[in-house]
CSV table of C-alpha atoms in Angstrom, one decimal:
chain,number,residue,atom,x,y,z
A,1,MET,CA,-25.5,-41.9,-16.4
A,2,LYS,CA,-27.6,-39.1,-17.6
A,3,LYS,CA,-31.3,-40.5,-15.3
A,4,ILE,CA,-29.5,-40.3,-12.6
A,5,ALA,CA,-27.8,-36.9,-12.9
A,6,ILE,CA,-32.0,-35.7,-14.6
A,7,PHE,CA,-33.0,-37.5,-10.5
A,8,SER,CA,-30.2,-35.7,-9.0
A,9,ILE,CA,-31.4,-32.4,-10.7
A,10,LEU,CA,-34.6,-32.4,-10.0
A,11,THR,CA,-34.9,-33.7,-6.7
A,12,PHE,CA,-32.2,-30.4,-5.0
A,13,ILE,CA,-35.4,-28.2,-7.7
A,14,SER,CA,-38.0,-29.6,-5.5
A,15,MET,CA,-35.7,-29.3,-1.9
A,16,PHE,CA,-35.9,-26.1,-3.5
A,17,VAL,CA,-39.4,-25.0,-4.5
A,18,LEU,CA,-40.3,-27.1,-0.7
A,19,GLY,CA,-40.6,-26.2,2.4
A,20,GLN,CA,-40.3,-22.3,4.1
A,21,ASN,CA,-38.3,-19.4,2.2
A,22,SER,CA,-37.0,-17.3,4.8
A,23,PHE,CA,-34.7,-14.5,4.0
A,24,SER,CA,-32.2,-12.9,6.9
A,25,ILE,CA,-29.6,-10.3,8.0
A,26,TYR,CA,-27.2,-10.5,10.4
A,27,PHE,CA,-24.8,-9.1,12.6
A,28,ALA,CA,-21.4,-11.1,14.9
A,29,GLN,CA,-18.3,-10.1,16.9
A,30,THR,CA,-15.7,-12.0,15.8
A,31,TYR,CA,-12.7,-13.4,17.6
A,32,SER,CA,-9.9,-13.9,15.6
A,33,LYS,CA,-6.5,-15.8,14.9
A,34,PHE,CA,-4.4,-17.4,13.8
A,35,LYS,CA,-3.2,-21.2,13.7
A,36,PHE,CA,0.7,-20.4,12.7
A,37,ILE,CA,3.6,-23.6,12.8
A,38,ASP,CA,7.2,-21.8,11.8
A,39,SER,CA,9.5,-23.6,10.3
A,40,ASP,CA,10.5,-26.1,13.3
A,41,GLY,CA,6.8,-27.4,13.7
A,42,VAL,CA,6.2,-25.1,16.7
A,43,GLN,CA,3.0,-23.9,17.0
A,44,ASP,CA,3.0,-19.9,17.8
A,45,GLU,CA,1.4,-19.8,21.8
A,46,SER,CA,1.9,-15.7,21.0
A,47,LEU,CA,-0.7,-14.8,18.8
A,48,SER,CA,-4.1,-13.8,20.2
A,49,PHE,CA,-7.8,-13.1,19.5
A,50,ASP,CA,-8.5,-9.2,17.5
A,51,ILE,CA,-11.4,-8.4,18.2
A,52,ASN,CA,-13.5,-7.0,14.8
A,53,TYR,CA,-17.0,-7.5,13.1
A,54,SER,CA,-18.8,-9.8,10.1
A,55,TYR,CA,-22.6,-9.3,9.1
A,56,GLY,CA,-24.3,-11.1,5.9
A,57,VAL,CA,-27.3,-12.5,3.8
A,58,ASN,CA,-28.7,-15.7,3.6
A,59,TYR,CA,-31.9,-17.6,2.1
A,60,SER,CA,-32.1,-20.4,4.2
A,61,LYS,CA,-35.1,-23.0,3.4
A,62,ALA,CA,-37.0,-25.0,6.5
A,63,TYR,CA,-39.0,-28.4,6.3
A,64,LYS,CA,-41.3,-29.9,8.1
A,65,THR,CA,-38.4,-33.1,9.1
A,66,GLY,CA,-36.0,-29.8,10.8
A,67,LEU,CA,-34.1,-29.9,7.6
A,68,LEU,CA,-32.2,-26.9,7.0
A,69,LEU,CA,-30.3,-25.3,3.6
A,70,ARG,CA,-29.3,-22.2,3.4
A,71,PRO,CA,-26.6,-20.7,1.4
A,72,GLU,CA,-25.3,-17.0,2.7
A,73,LEU,CA,-22.8,-14.2,1.0
A,74,CYS,CA,-20.9,-12.6,4.0
A,75,TYR,CA,-18.3,-9.9,4.6
A,76,LYS,CA,-15.6,-10.8,7.6
A,77,ASN,CA,-12.8,-8.8,8.9
A,78,PHE,CA,-10.2,-12.0,10.6
A,79,GLY,CA,-7.1,-11.2,12.0
A,80,ALA,CA,-4.5,-11.6,15.1
A,81,ILE,CA,-2.8,-10.0,17.3
A,82,SER,CA,1.1,-10.7,18.7
A,83,SER,CA,4.1,-8.6,20.0
A,84,VAL,CA,7.3,-8.6,19.6
A,85,ASN,CA,10.7,-6.9,21.1
A,86,ASN,CA,8.0,-4.4,23.0
A,87,GLU,CA,6.4,-4.0,19.3
A,88,ARG,CA,2.4,-4.3,19.1
A,89,LEU,CA,2.2,-6.9,15.6
A,90,GLU,CA,-1.8,-6.1,14.1
A,91,TRP,CA,-3.0,-8.4,11.4
A,92,SER,CA,-6.5,-6.7,9.7
A,93,LEU,CA,-8.0,-9.6,6.7
A,94,ASN,CA,-10.6,-8.4,5.3
A,95,TYR,CA,-13.2,-11.3,2.9
A,96,LEU,CA,-15.6,-11.8,1.1
A,97,ASP,CA,-17.1,-15.2,1.9
A,98,VAL,CA,-19.7,-17.9,0.5
A,99,ASN,CA,-20.9,-20.7,1.8
A,100,PHE,CA,-23.4,-23.4,2.0
A,101,GLY,CA,-25.0,-24.5,5.2
A,102,ILE,CA,-27.4,-27.6,5.7
A,103,GLY,CA,-28.3,-28.4,9.6
A,104,TYR,CA,-31.4,-29.3,11.7
A,105,ILE,CA,-34.1,-27.1,13.4
A,106,PHE,CA,-36.3,-27.8,16.4
A,107,ASN,CA,-39.1,-26.1,14.1
A,108,LYS,CA,-42.5,-26.9,15.8
A,109,TRP,CA,-42.6,-23.9,18.9
A,110,ASP,CA,-41.7,-20.4,18.7
A,111,ILE,CA,-38.9,-20.6,20.3
A,112,GLN,CA,-36.9,-23.3,17.5
A,113,PRO,CA,-32.9,-23.9,18.6
A,114,TYR,CA,-30.8,-24.9,15.5
A,115,PHE,CA,-27.6,-26.1,14.5
A,116,GLY,CA,-25.3,-27.0,11.5
A,117,ILE,CA,-22.2,-27.3,9.6
A,118,SER,CA,-21.7,-25.1,6.6
A,119,PRO,CA,-18.3,-25.1,4.5
A,120,TYR,CA,-16.4,-22.2,3.0
A,121,PHE,CA,-14.9,-20.1,0.3
A,122,ALA,CA,-13.4,-16.4,1.1
A,123,TYR,CA,-12.2,-14.1,-0.8
A,124,LEU,CA,-9.2,-12.3,0.2
A,125,TYR,CA,-9.2,-8.6,-0.8
A,126,LYS,CA,-7.8,-6.3,1.5
A,127,ALA,CA,-5.3,-7.0,4.2
A,128,ASP,CA,-3.1,-4.8,6.2
A,129,GLN,CA,0.0,-5.8,8.9
A,130,ILE,CA,1.0,-2.7,11.6
A,131,ILE,CA,4.5,-3.7,13.3
A,132,GLY,CA,4.1,-0.9,16.2
A,133,ASN,CA,4.1,2.6,13.2
A,134,THR,CA,5.0,0.7,10.5
A,135,TYR,CA,2.2,-0.2,7.6
A,136,PHE,CA,2.6,-3.1,4.7
A,137,ASP,CA,0.6,-4.2,3.3
A,138,MET,CA,0.1,-7.9,2.4
A,139,LEU,CA,-1.1,-8.9,-1.1
A,140,GLU,CA,0.7,-5.9,-1.8
A,141,ASN,CA,3.9,-7.3,-0.5
A,142,LYS,CA,2.3,-10.9,-1.7
A,143,SER,CA,3.1,-12.4,1.7
A,144,ILE,CA,-0.6,-14.0,2.2
A,145,LEU,CA,-2.8,-16.3,-0.2
A,146,LYS,CA,-5.9,-14.3,-2.3
A,147,PHE,CA,-7.8,-17.5,-0.9
A,148,ASP,CA,-9.0,-19.2,2.3
A,149,PHE,CA,-11.8,-22.8,2.5
A,150,GLY,CA,-12.9,-24.2,6.3
A,151,LEU,CA,-15.5,-24.9,7.8
A,152,ASN,CA,-18.0,-23.0,9.9
A,153,GLU,CA,-20.2,-24.9,13.0
A,154,PHE,CA,-23.0,-23.0,13.9
A,155,LEU,CA,-25.1,-23.5,17.0
A,156,GLY,CA,-28.0,-20.6,17.2
A,157,ILE,CA,-31.8,-20.2,18.9
A,158,LYS,CA,-35.1,-18.4,16.8
A,159,TYR,CA,-37.6,-16.6,18.7
A,160,VAL,CA,-40.6,-16.6,16.6
A,161,ILE,CA,-41.8,-12.8,16.5
A,162,SER,CA,-44.9,-13.5,14.2
A,163,ASP,CA,-45.4,-15.3,10.6
A,164,MET,CA,-43.4,-12.8,9.1
A,165,VAL,CA,-40.1,-11.9,11.2
A,166,SER,CA,-38.0,-14.0,13.6
A,167,LEU,CA,-35.3,-13.3,15.5
A,168,PHE,CA,-32.0,-14.9,16.6
A,169,PHE,CA,-28.4,-16.0,17.8
A,170,GLU,CA,-26.3,-17.4,17.0
A,171,MET,CA,-22.4,-18.6,17.6
A,172,ARG,CA,-19.9,-20.6,14.3
A,173,ASN,CA,-16.7,-21.5,15.3
A,174,SER,CA,-15.1,-20.9,12.0
A,175,THR,CA,-12.0,-23.4,11.0
A,176,GLY,CA,-9.9,-22.1,7.9
A,177,LEU,CA,-8.0,-25.5,6.4
A,178,HIS,CA,-6.5,-23.5,3.3
A,179,GLN,CA,-2.8,-23.3,4.3
A,180,LEU,CA,-2.3,-18.9,4.2
A,181,GLU,CA,1.3,-18.9,4.0
A,182,PRO,CA,2.6,-18.5,-0.2
A,183,ASN,CA,6.1,-18.5,0.1
A,184,ILE,CA,5.5,-23.3,1.2
A,185,GLU,CA,9.0,-23.9,-0.8
A,186,ILE,CA,11.1,-22.0,2.5
A,187,SER,CA,10.0,-25.0,4.8
A,188,GLU,CA,7.3,-27.2,4.0
A,189,SER,CA,7.0,-27.1,7.9
A,190,GLN,CA,6.0,-23.7,8.0
A,191,LYS,CA,2.1,-22.4,7.9
A,192,LEU,CA,-0.4,-20.5,8.6
A,193,TYR,CA,-4.2,-20.7,8.6
A,194,ASN,CA,-7.1,-18.6,9.8
A,195,ARG,CA,-9.3,-20.0,13.6
A,196,ALA,CA,-12.1,-17.3,14.5
A,197,VAL,CA,-15.4,-17.2,16.9
A,198,SER,CA,-18.2,-15.1,16.2
A,199,ILE,CA,-21.5,-14.0,18.2
A,200,GLY,CA,-24.3,-12.7,16.9
A,201,PHE,CA,-27.6,-11.4,15.9
A,202,GLY,CA,-30.3,-10.6,13.1
A,203,LEU,CA,-33.5,-10.6,11.4
A,204,SER,CA,-35.2,-13.0,9.3
A,205,PHE,CA,-38.2,-12.1,7.3
A,206,SER,CA,-40.5,-15.1,5.7
A,207,ILE,CA,-40.6,-15.0,1.9
A,208,TYR,CA,-43.1,-18.1,1.8
A,209,LYS,CA,-44.9,-20.7,4.3
A,210,TYR,CA,-47.6,-23.2,4.4
A,211,LYS,CA,-51.3,-23.2,5.3
A,212,THR,CA,-49.9,-25.7,8.1
A,213,PRO,CA,-50.9,-25.4,12.3
A,214,LYS,CA,-49.8,-22.3,13.6
A,215,ILE,CA,-46.6,-24.2,15.2
A,216,TRP,CA,-44.8,-23.7,11.3
A,217,ARG,CA,-44.1,-20.6,11.5
A,218,SER,CA,-41.6,-19.3,9.6
A,219,SER,CA,-38.3,-20.3,9.3
A,220,PHE,CA,-34.9,-19.2,9.4
């Protein structure tokens, strides 16, 4: 067992020593809403997407085989819009998010498509609800849980500008898997989940590169 653990640790370290390193920053417009199932087990279709934003930084490692590893730290603003009795309902959830992506990048050309998935864990540090002209602090009222986790599916394309700088565009689909309703004892069938789609762009800066042919010049 000890030998297996040591081998696993060495393999993980070697994966980050090899390959090409890059540091990226990005900004994205986020279209988010809730998946809400009421106490009767019926999904609320009145919820609409709210448009907010997110931004973050990541460190990525790309290999000649195309394997892409990408730990990331970001801020994201999720929420939703609805109405009741002619009054507007609006939610704004501010998260700090940590995720680890794994994917594949076609890195043999200057234009490099890529795709992958990244499990995420998010901490909610600010949560606002507005009903008409009335404001509620959801965290103070304990009407929402402070943590969320789920999966990001990402698809993007990267353009290599030089050996050191690349520009990329990316789309993400975020699926929250954690039930956010704190009072599940009221009804086990009532559930609330985050859903979002993000469209963004950013810059990637190479911090290490192989002495290999020109076509292998940078990584995302």
